[in-house]
Protein backbone atom coordinates (compact mmCIF):
# COMPACT_ATOMS: atom_id res chain seq x y z
CA MET A 1 -85.42 -94.90 43.67
CA LYS A 2 -83.08 -93.24 41.16
CA GLU A 3 -80.72 -92.22 44.01
CA SER A 4 -80.66 -95.84 45.20
CA CYS A 5 -79.84 -97.14 41.73
CA GLY A 6 -77.12 -94.54 41.37
CA GLY A 7 -75.62 -95.62 44.65
CA ASN A 8 -75.66 -99.21 43.69
CA LEU A 9 -73.96 -98.36 40.33
CA ASN A 10 -71.26 -96.39 42.09
CA LYS A 11 -70.68 -99.25 44.51
CA LEU A 12 -70.43 -101.70 41.70
CA TRP A 13 -68.02 -99.46 39.80
CA ASN A 14 -65.83 -99.11 42.88
CA LYS A 15 -65.90 -102.85 43.46
CA LYS A 16 -65.00 -103.55 39.79
CA THR A 17 -62.15 -100.98 39.95
CA LEU A 18 -60.74 -102.50 43.10
CA LEU A 19 -60.95 -106.04 41.63
CA ALA A 20 -59.12 -104.85 38.51
CA LEU A 21 -56.41 -103.16 40.56
CA GLY A 22 -55.96 -106.20 42.79
CA LEU A 23 -55.88 -108.61 39.91
CA GLY A 24 -53.41 -106.41 38.06
CA GLN A 25 -51.02 -106.57 40.98
CA CYS A 26 -51.37 -110.33 41.31
CA LEU A 27 -50.39 -110.67 37.66
CA SER A 28 -47.51 -108.26 38.20
CA LEU A 29 -46.19 -110.43 41.04
CA LEU A 30 -46.44 -113.51 38.80
CA ILE A 31 -44.43 -111.72 36.10
CA THR A 32 -41.85 -110.79 38.75
CA SER A 33 -41.53 -114.42 39.74
CA THR A 34 -40.99 -115.49 36.13
CA GLY A 35 -38.23 -112.88 35.88
CA PHE A 36 -36.46 -114.31 38.90
CA SER A 37 -36.79 -117.81 37.48
CA SER A 38 -35.41 -116.81 34.10
CA SER A 39 -32.55 -114.84 35.72
CA ALA A 40 -31.64 -117.86 37.91
CA LEU A 41 -31.52 -120.12 34.91
CA ALA A 42 -29.45 -117.61 32.90
CA LYS A 43 -26.89 -117.36 35.75
CA ARG A 44 -26.51 -121.14 35.53
CA GLY A 45 -25.71 -120.84 31.84
CA ILE A 46 -28.96 -122.39 30.66
CA ASN A 47 -30.08 -121.01 27.32
CA ALA A 48 -33.41 -122.59 26.50
CA PRO A 49 -36.00 -119.80 26.31
CA THR A 50 -38.62 -121.69 24.24
CA SER A 51 -38.32 -124.76 26.57
CA GLN A 52 -39.16 -122.56 29.54
CA SER A 53 -42.48 -121.52 27.98
CA PHE A 54 -43.35 -124.94 26.51
CA PHE A 55 -44.83 -126.45 29.70
CA ASN A 56 -46.98 -123.41 30.23
CA TYR A 57 -48.63 -123.96 26.79
CA VAL A 58 -49.01 -127.70 27.54
CA LEU A 59 -50.84 -126.84 30.80
CA LEU A 60 -53.13 -124.37 29.05
CA ALA A 61 -53.95 -127.01 26.38
CA LEU A 62 -54.69 -129.71 29.01
CA VAL A 63 -56.74 -127.65 31.44
CA TYR A 64 -58.74 -125.44 29.06
CA GLY A 65 -58.89 -128.03 26.33
CA SER A 66 -60.54 -130.40 28.74
CA ILE A 67 -63.08 -127.69 29.64
CA MET A 68 -63.81 -127.16 25.94
CA LEU A 69 -64.39 -130.90 25.40
CA TYR A 70 -66.70 -131.04 28.39
CA ARG A 71 -68.71 -128.09 27.13
CA ARG A 72 -68.96 -129.35 23.54
CA GLN A 73 -69.62 -125.88 22.19
CA PRO A 74 -68.91 -124.82 18.59
CA VAL A 75 -65.70 -122.86 18.05
CA LYS A 76 -66.47 -119.14 17.73
CA ALA A 77 -63.34 -117.88 15.95
CA LYS A 78 -61.46 -119.25 12.93
CA TRP A 79 -58.77 -121.74 13.93
CA TYR A 80 -56.01 -120.11 11.76
CA TYR A 81 -56.34 -116.92 13.74
CA TYR A 82 -55.28 -118.88 16.82
CA ILE A 83 -52.32 -120.25 14.94
CA LEU A 84 -51.09 -116.73 14.18
CA LEU A 85 -51.71 -115.65 17.78
CA GLY A 86 -49.81 -118.68 19.07
CA LEU A 87 -46.81 -117.98 16.77
CA VAL A 88 -46.62 -114.33 17.84
CA ASP A 89 -46.97 -115.22 21.54
CA VAL A 90 -44.30 -117.96 21.40
CA GLU A 91 -41.84 -115.65 19.73
CA ALA A 92 -42.60 -112.81 22.17
CA ASN A 93 -41.79 -115.14 25.08
CA PHE A 94 -38.73 -116.42 23.26
CA LEU A 95 -37.26 -112.91 22.71
CA VAL A 96 -37.86 -111.67 26.28
CA VAL A 97 -36.63 -114.81 27.97
CA LYS A 98 -33.63 -114.83 25.60
CA ALA A 99 -32.77 -111.33 26.71
CA TYR A 100 -31.93 -112.55 30.26
CA GLN A 101 -28.84 -114.17 28.70
CA TYR A 102 -27.43 -110.72 27.74
CA THR A 103 -28.82 -108.16 30.25
CA THR A 104 -30.22 -107.82 33.73
CA ILE A 105 -33.64 -108.53 35.17
CA THR A 106 -34.13 -104.82 35.94
CA SER A 107 -33.33 -103.78 32.37
CA VAL A 108 -35.75 -106.35 30.97
CA MET A 109 -38.59 -105.14 33.20
CA LEU A 110 -37.86 -101.46 32.51
CA LEU A 111 -37.71 -101.84 28.74
CA GLY A 112 -40.85 -103.95 28.84
CA CYS A 113 -42.81 -100.66 29.27
CA TRP A 114 -42.45 -100.21 25.49
CA THR A 115 -45.49 -102.36 25.31
CA ILE A 116 -47.70 -99.53 26.64
CA PRO A 117 -47.43 -97.03 23.77
CA CYS A 118 -47.73 -99.97 21.31
CA VAL A 119 -50.92 -101.12 23.07
CA LEU A 120 -52.40 -97.59 23.16
CA PHE A 121 -51.76 -97.20 19.43
CA LEU A 122 -53.05 -100.65 18.44
CA THR A 123 -56.23 -100.39 20.53
CA TRP A 124 -56.92 -96.91 19.04
CA LEU A 125 -56.22 -98.26 15.51
CA VAL A 126 -57.81 -101.70 15.61
CA LEU A 127 -60.34 -101.71 18.45
CA LYS A 128 -61.28 -98.00 17.97
CA THR A 129 -60.70 -97.34 21.70
CA LYS A 130 -60.99 -93.72 22.67
CA TYR A 131 -58.93 -92.52 25.58
CA ARG A 132 -59.97 -89.68 27.83
CA TYR A 133 -57.48 -87.11 29.01
CA THR A 134 -57.56 -88.58 32.53
CA LYS A 135 -56.48 -91.97 31.20
CA LEU A 136 -53.63 -90.39 29.24
CA ILE A 137 -52.56 -88.41 32.36
CA GLY A 138 -52.49 -91.72 34.29
CA VAL A 139 -50.27 -93.31 31.59
CA VAL A 140 -47.88 -90.34 31.71
CA ILE A 141 -47.67 -90.56 35.52
CA CYS A 142 -46.96 -94.28 35.32
CA ILE A 143 -44.12 -93.66 32.81
CA ALA A 144 -42.77 -90.87 35.04
CA GLY A 145 -42.51 -93.44 37.81
CA LEU A 146 -40.42 -95.62 35.48
CA VAL A 147 -38.16 -92.70 34.66
CA ILE A 148 -37.47 -92.37 38.42
CA VAL A 149 -36.55 -96.08 38.47
CA VAL A 150 -34.20 -95.60 35.55
CA PHE A 151 -32.32 -92.82 37.30
CA SER A 152 -32.02 -94.80 40.55
CA ASP A 153 -31.10 -97.95 38.65
CA VAL A 154 -28.12 -96.25 37.05
CA HIS A 155 -26.49 -96.29 40.48
CA SER A 156 -27.63 -99.69 41.59
CA ALA A 157 -25.38 -102.73 41.96
CA ASP A 158 -27.62 -104.60 39.45
CA ARG A 159 -26.71 -102.15 36.75
CA LYS A 160 -22.99 -102.55 37.32
CA SER A 161 -23.23 -106.17 36.33
CA SER A 162 -25.20 -105.37 33.21
CA GLY A 163 -24.69 -108.66 31.39
CA ASN A 164 -22.30 -109.70 28.61
CA ASN A 165 -24.16 -107.87 25.83
CA PRO A 166 -26.67 -105.40 27.27
CA LEU A 167 -27.39 -103.68 23.88
CA LYS A 168 -28.37 -106.97 22.30
CA GLY A 169 -30.49 -107.85 25.34
CA ASP A 170 -32.26 -104.49 25.23
CA MET A 171 -33.09 -104.90 21.51
CA LEU A 172 -34.53 -108.37 22.21
CA VAL A 173 -36.73 -106.96 24.97
CA ILE A 174 -38.01 -104.14 22.78
CA ALA A 175 -38.88 -106.57 19.96
CA GLY A 176 -40.57 -108.91 22.45
CA ALA A 177 -42.52 -106.10 23.97
CA THR A 178 -43.85 -105.08 20.59
CA LEU A 179 -45.04 -108.61 19.98
CA TYR A 180 -46.57 -108.72 23.45
CA ALA A 181 -48.59 -105.63 22.48
CA VAL A 182 -49.95 -107.45 19.44
CA THR A 183 -50.91 -110.49 21.51
CA ASN A 184 -52.50 -108.37 24.28
CA VAL A 185 -54.68 -106.42 21.85
CA THR A 186 -55.61 -109.60 19.93
CA GLU A 187 -56.57 -111.37 23.17
CA GLU A 188 -58.60 -108.43 24.22
CA TYR A 189 -60.59 -108.63 21.00
CA PHE A 190 -61.15 -112.38 21.33
CA VAL A 191 -62.20 -112.08 24.99
CA LYS A 192 -64.68 -109.32 24.34
CA ASN A 193 -66.09 -110.89 21.19
CA GLY A 194 -65.54 -114.64 21.79
CA ASP A 195 -64.87 -117.07 24.54
CA ARG A 196 -62.05 -117.01 27.14
CA VAL A 197 -61.80 -120.80 27.53
CA GLU A 198 -61.62 -121.26 23.76
CA LEU A 199 -58.85 -118.60 23.55
CA MET A 200 -56.77 -120.22 26.26
CA ALA A 201 -57.25 -123.75 24.86
CA PHE A 202 -56.26 -122.96 21.31
CA LEU A 203 -53.42 -120.71 22.45
CA GLY A 204 -52.11 -123.64 24.49
CA ILE A 205 -52.58 -126.22 21.68
CA PHE A 206 -50.89 -124.16 18.98
CA GLY A 207 -48.35 -122.65 21.35
CA SER A 208 -47.34 -126.22 22.32
CA ILE A 209 -47.03 -127.32 18.73
CA ILE A 210 -45.03 -124.27 17.62
CA SER A 211 -42.75 -124.44 20.75
CA GLY A 212 -42.20 -128.14 20.25
CA ILE A 213 -41.07 -127.63 16.66
CA GLN A 214 -38.82 -124.72 17.67
CA ILE A 215 -37.25 -126.73 20.53
CA SER A 216 -36.47 -129.68 18.26
CA ILE A 217 -34.70 -127.42 15.83
CA PHE A 218 -32.83 -124.97 18.10
CA GLU A 219 -32.72 -126.23 21.71
CA ARG A 220 -32.45 -130.00 21.52
CA ASN A 221 -28.66 -130.06 22.24
CA GLU A 222 -29.03 -127.41 24.94
CA LEU A 223 -31.56 -129.55 26.83
CA LYS A 224 -29.27 -132.59 26.56
CA SER A 225 -26.30 -130.67 28.04
CA ILE A 226 -28.23 -129.46 31.12
CA GLN A 227 -27.13 -131.01 34.40
CA TRP A 228 -30.53 -131.46 36.06
CA SER A 229 -30.71 -130.70 39.78
CA SER A 230 -32.98 -128.94 42.25
CA GLY A 231 -31.31 -125.69 41.30
CA THR A 232 -32.36 -126.07 37.68
CA THR A 233 -35.65 -127.99 37.99
CA PHE A 234 -37.29 -125.62 40.51
CA PRO A 235 -36.84 -122.49 38.29
CA PHE A 236 -38.21 -124.42 35.29
CA VAL A 237 -41.27 -125.65 37.19
CA GLY A 238 -41.78 -122.33 38.96
CA PHE A 239 -41.63 -120.45 35.67
CA SER A 240 -44.20 -122.73 34.09
CA LEU A 241 -46.71 -122.55 36.96
CA ALA A 242 -46.38 -118.75 37.24
CA MET A 243 -46.88 -118.38 33.51
CA PHE A 244 -49.94 -120.65 33.58
CA LEU A 245 -51.52 -118.59 36.34
CA PHE A 246 -50.57 -115.35 34.57
CA TYR A 247 -52.14 -116.54 31.26
CA SER A 248 -55.25 -117.65 33.10
CA GLY A 249 -55.71 -114.23 34.74
CA VAL A 250 -54.86 -112.05 31.79
CA PRO A 251 -58.17 -112.56 29.85
CA ILE A 252 -60.15 -111.73 32.98
CA LEU A 253 -58.40 -108.39 33.38
CA LEU A 254 -58.58 -107.72 29.64
CA LYS A 255 -62.39 -108.10 29.69
CA MET A 256 -62.67 -105.95 32.81
CA SER A 257 -60.36 -103.05 31.96
CA GLY A 258 -58.58 -103.68 28.61
CA SER A 259 -55.03 -104.30 27.51
CA ALA A 260 -53.76 -100.81 28.45
CA MET A 261 -54.78 -101.34 32.10
CA LEU A 262 -53.04 -104.78 32.05
CA ASN A 263 -49.74 -103.30 30.86
CA LEU A 264 -49.91 -100.38 33.27
CA SER A 265 -50.43 -102.82 36.14
CA LEU A 266 -47.38 -104.79 35.03
CA LEU A 267 -45.21 -101.68 35.40
CA THR A 268 -45.05 -102.38 39.17
CA SER A 269 -43.27 -105.73 38.53
CA ASP A 270 -39.90 -104.05 38.76
CA MET A 271 -40.81 -102.49 42.10
CA TRP A 272 -42.08 -105.82 43.41
CA SER A 273 -38.72 -107.33 42.44
CA VAL A 274 -37.10 -104.57 44.60
CA PHE A 275 -39.28 -105.44 47.59
CA ILE A 276 -38.39 -109.11 47.20
CA ARG A 277 -34.71 -108.31 47.11
CA VAL A 278 -35.04 -106.10 50.15
CA PHE A 279 -37.16 -108.40 52.38
CA ALA A 280 -36.12 -111.84 51.09
CA TYR A 281 -32.45 -111.27 50.22
CA HIS A 282 -31.81 -108.25 52.55
CA GLN A 283 -30.30 -106.18 49.77
CA LYS A 284 -30.09 -102.42 49.94
CA VAL A 285 -31.80 -100.35 47.27
CA ASP A 286 -32.12 -96.68 46.49
CA TRP A 287 -35.00 -94.81 48.23
CA MET A 288 -36.11 -93.57 44.80
CA TYR A 289 -37.48 -97.03 44.08
CA PHE A 290 -40.16 -96.48 46.68
CA VAL A 291 -41.05 -93.05 45.29
CA ALA A 292 -41.31 -94.65 41.85
CA PHE A 293 -43.59 -97.36 43.15
CA ALA A 294 -45.92 -94.78 44.70
CA THR A 295 -45.91 -92.71 41.48
CA VAL A 296 -46.83 -95.74 39.31
CA ALA A 297 -49.56 -96.71 41.76
CA VAL A 298 -51.08 -93.26 41.61
CA GLY A 299 -50.95 -93.38 37.77
CA ILE A 300 -52.69 -96.71 37.67
CA ILE A 301 -55.46 -95.46 40.02
CA ILE A 302 -56.02 -92.33 37.92
CA TYR A 303 -56.15 -94.47 34.74
CA SER A 304 -58.64 -96.99 36.23
């Protein structure tokens, strides 16, 4: 009987691990698609980072707010915590999307890995998470994969056209990645101690309000000057839908495996962008990208 229970537990653990790995890569693909959308808008000279994220928050408020109203359950967390979370999340999105105006999609995705050490530190400090050596080894292997990407990226065509101010863009990404770490750890706490639907609903509501205020102050003239066409509308719509699906999936993965696993999974977004460039746009890339992808994949599996 004990042997049967042990076998069932091992089977369940394996199934949970596979689900976490699969969901992580789905989220990574969604982030990759938002990167392509932001890059396409930046190339057209559109500089409206808050506006890009606004419709995502509206969708979250409408969908999850409706579910909350249908449930009629009492709110579990203080509403002002959600205001702070919404503010940090909006500014994190603003900084990272703004970075595409100054640097390349590859640089943005590479520097986004700064979120990982921030998440490890915050989860250890705030959530009292203890990491085994095997998990830390997995993190090191994942970062080693990114180092391989950096070396290969130095010689890539994408790096040659590094944007009009790559240093400013890199600083924006690092600041945004730090704020993303704060939001990820906060969401992990709310998901494990509160309600996922409530989290998404209030994040959408306050994110919409904060974004709307910011747009009216800083991006009103930019939106008026945009020449709307299919080339500008599709990236806006695609970005919003991808972000909505991403935000909907993040709490699920946070509850299953935590914010460190989430950010490790997102490391493959740069490699997915390479695969898209190879198979969709028939561009040539350095063979080291594929070595890097395999290295990051091994690191994620060891961590999980």
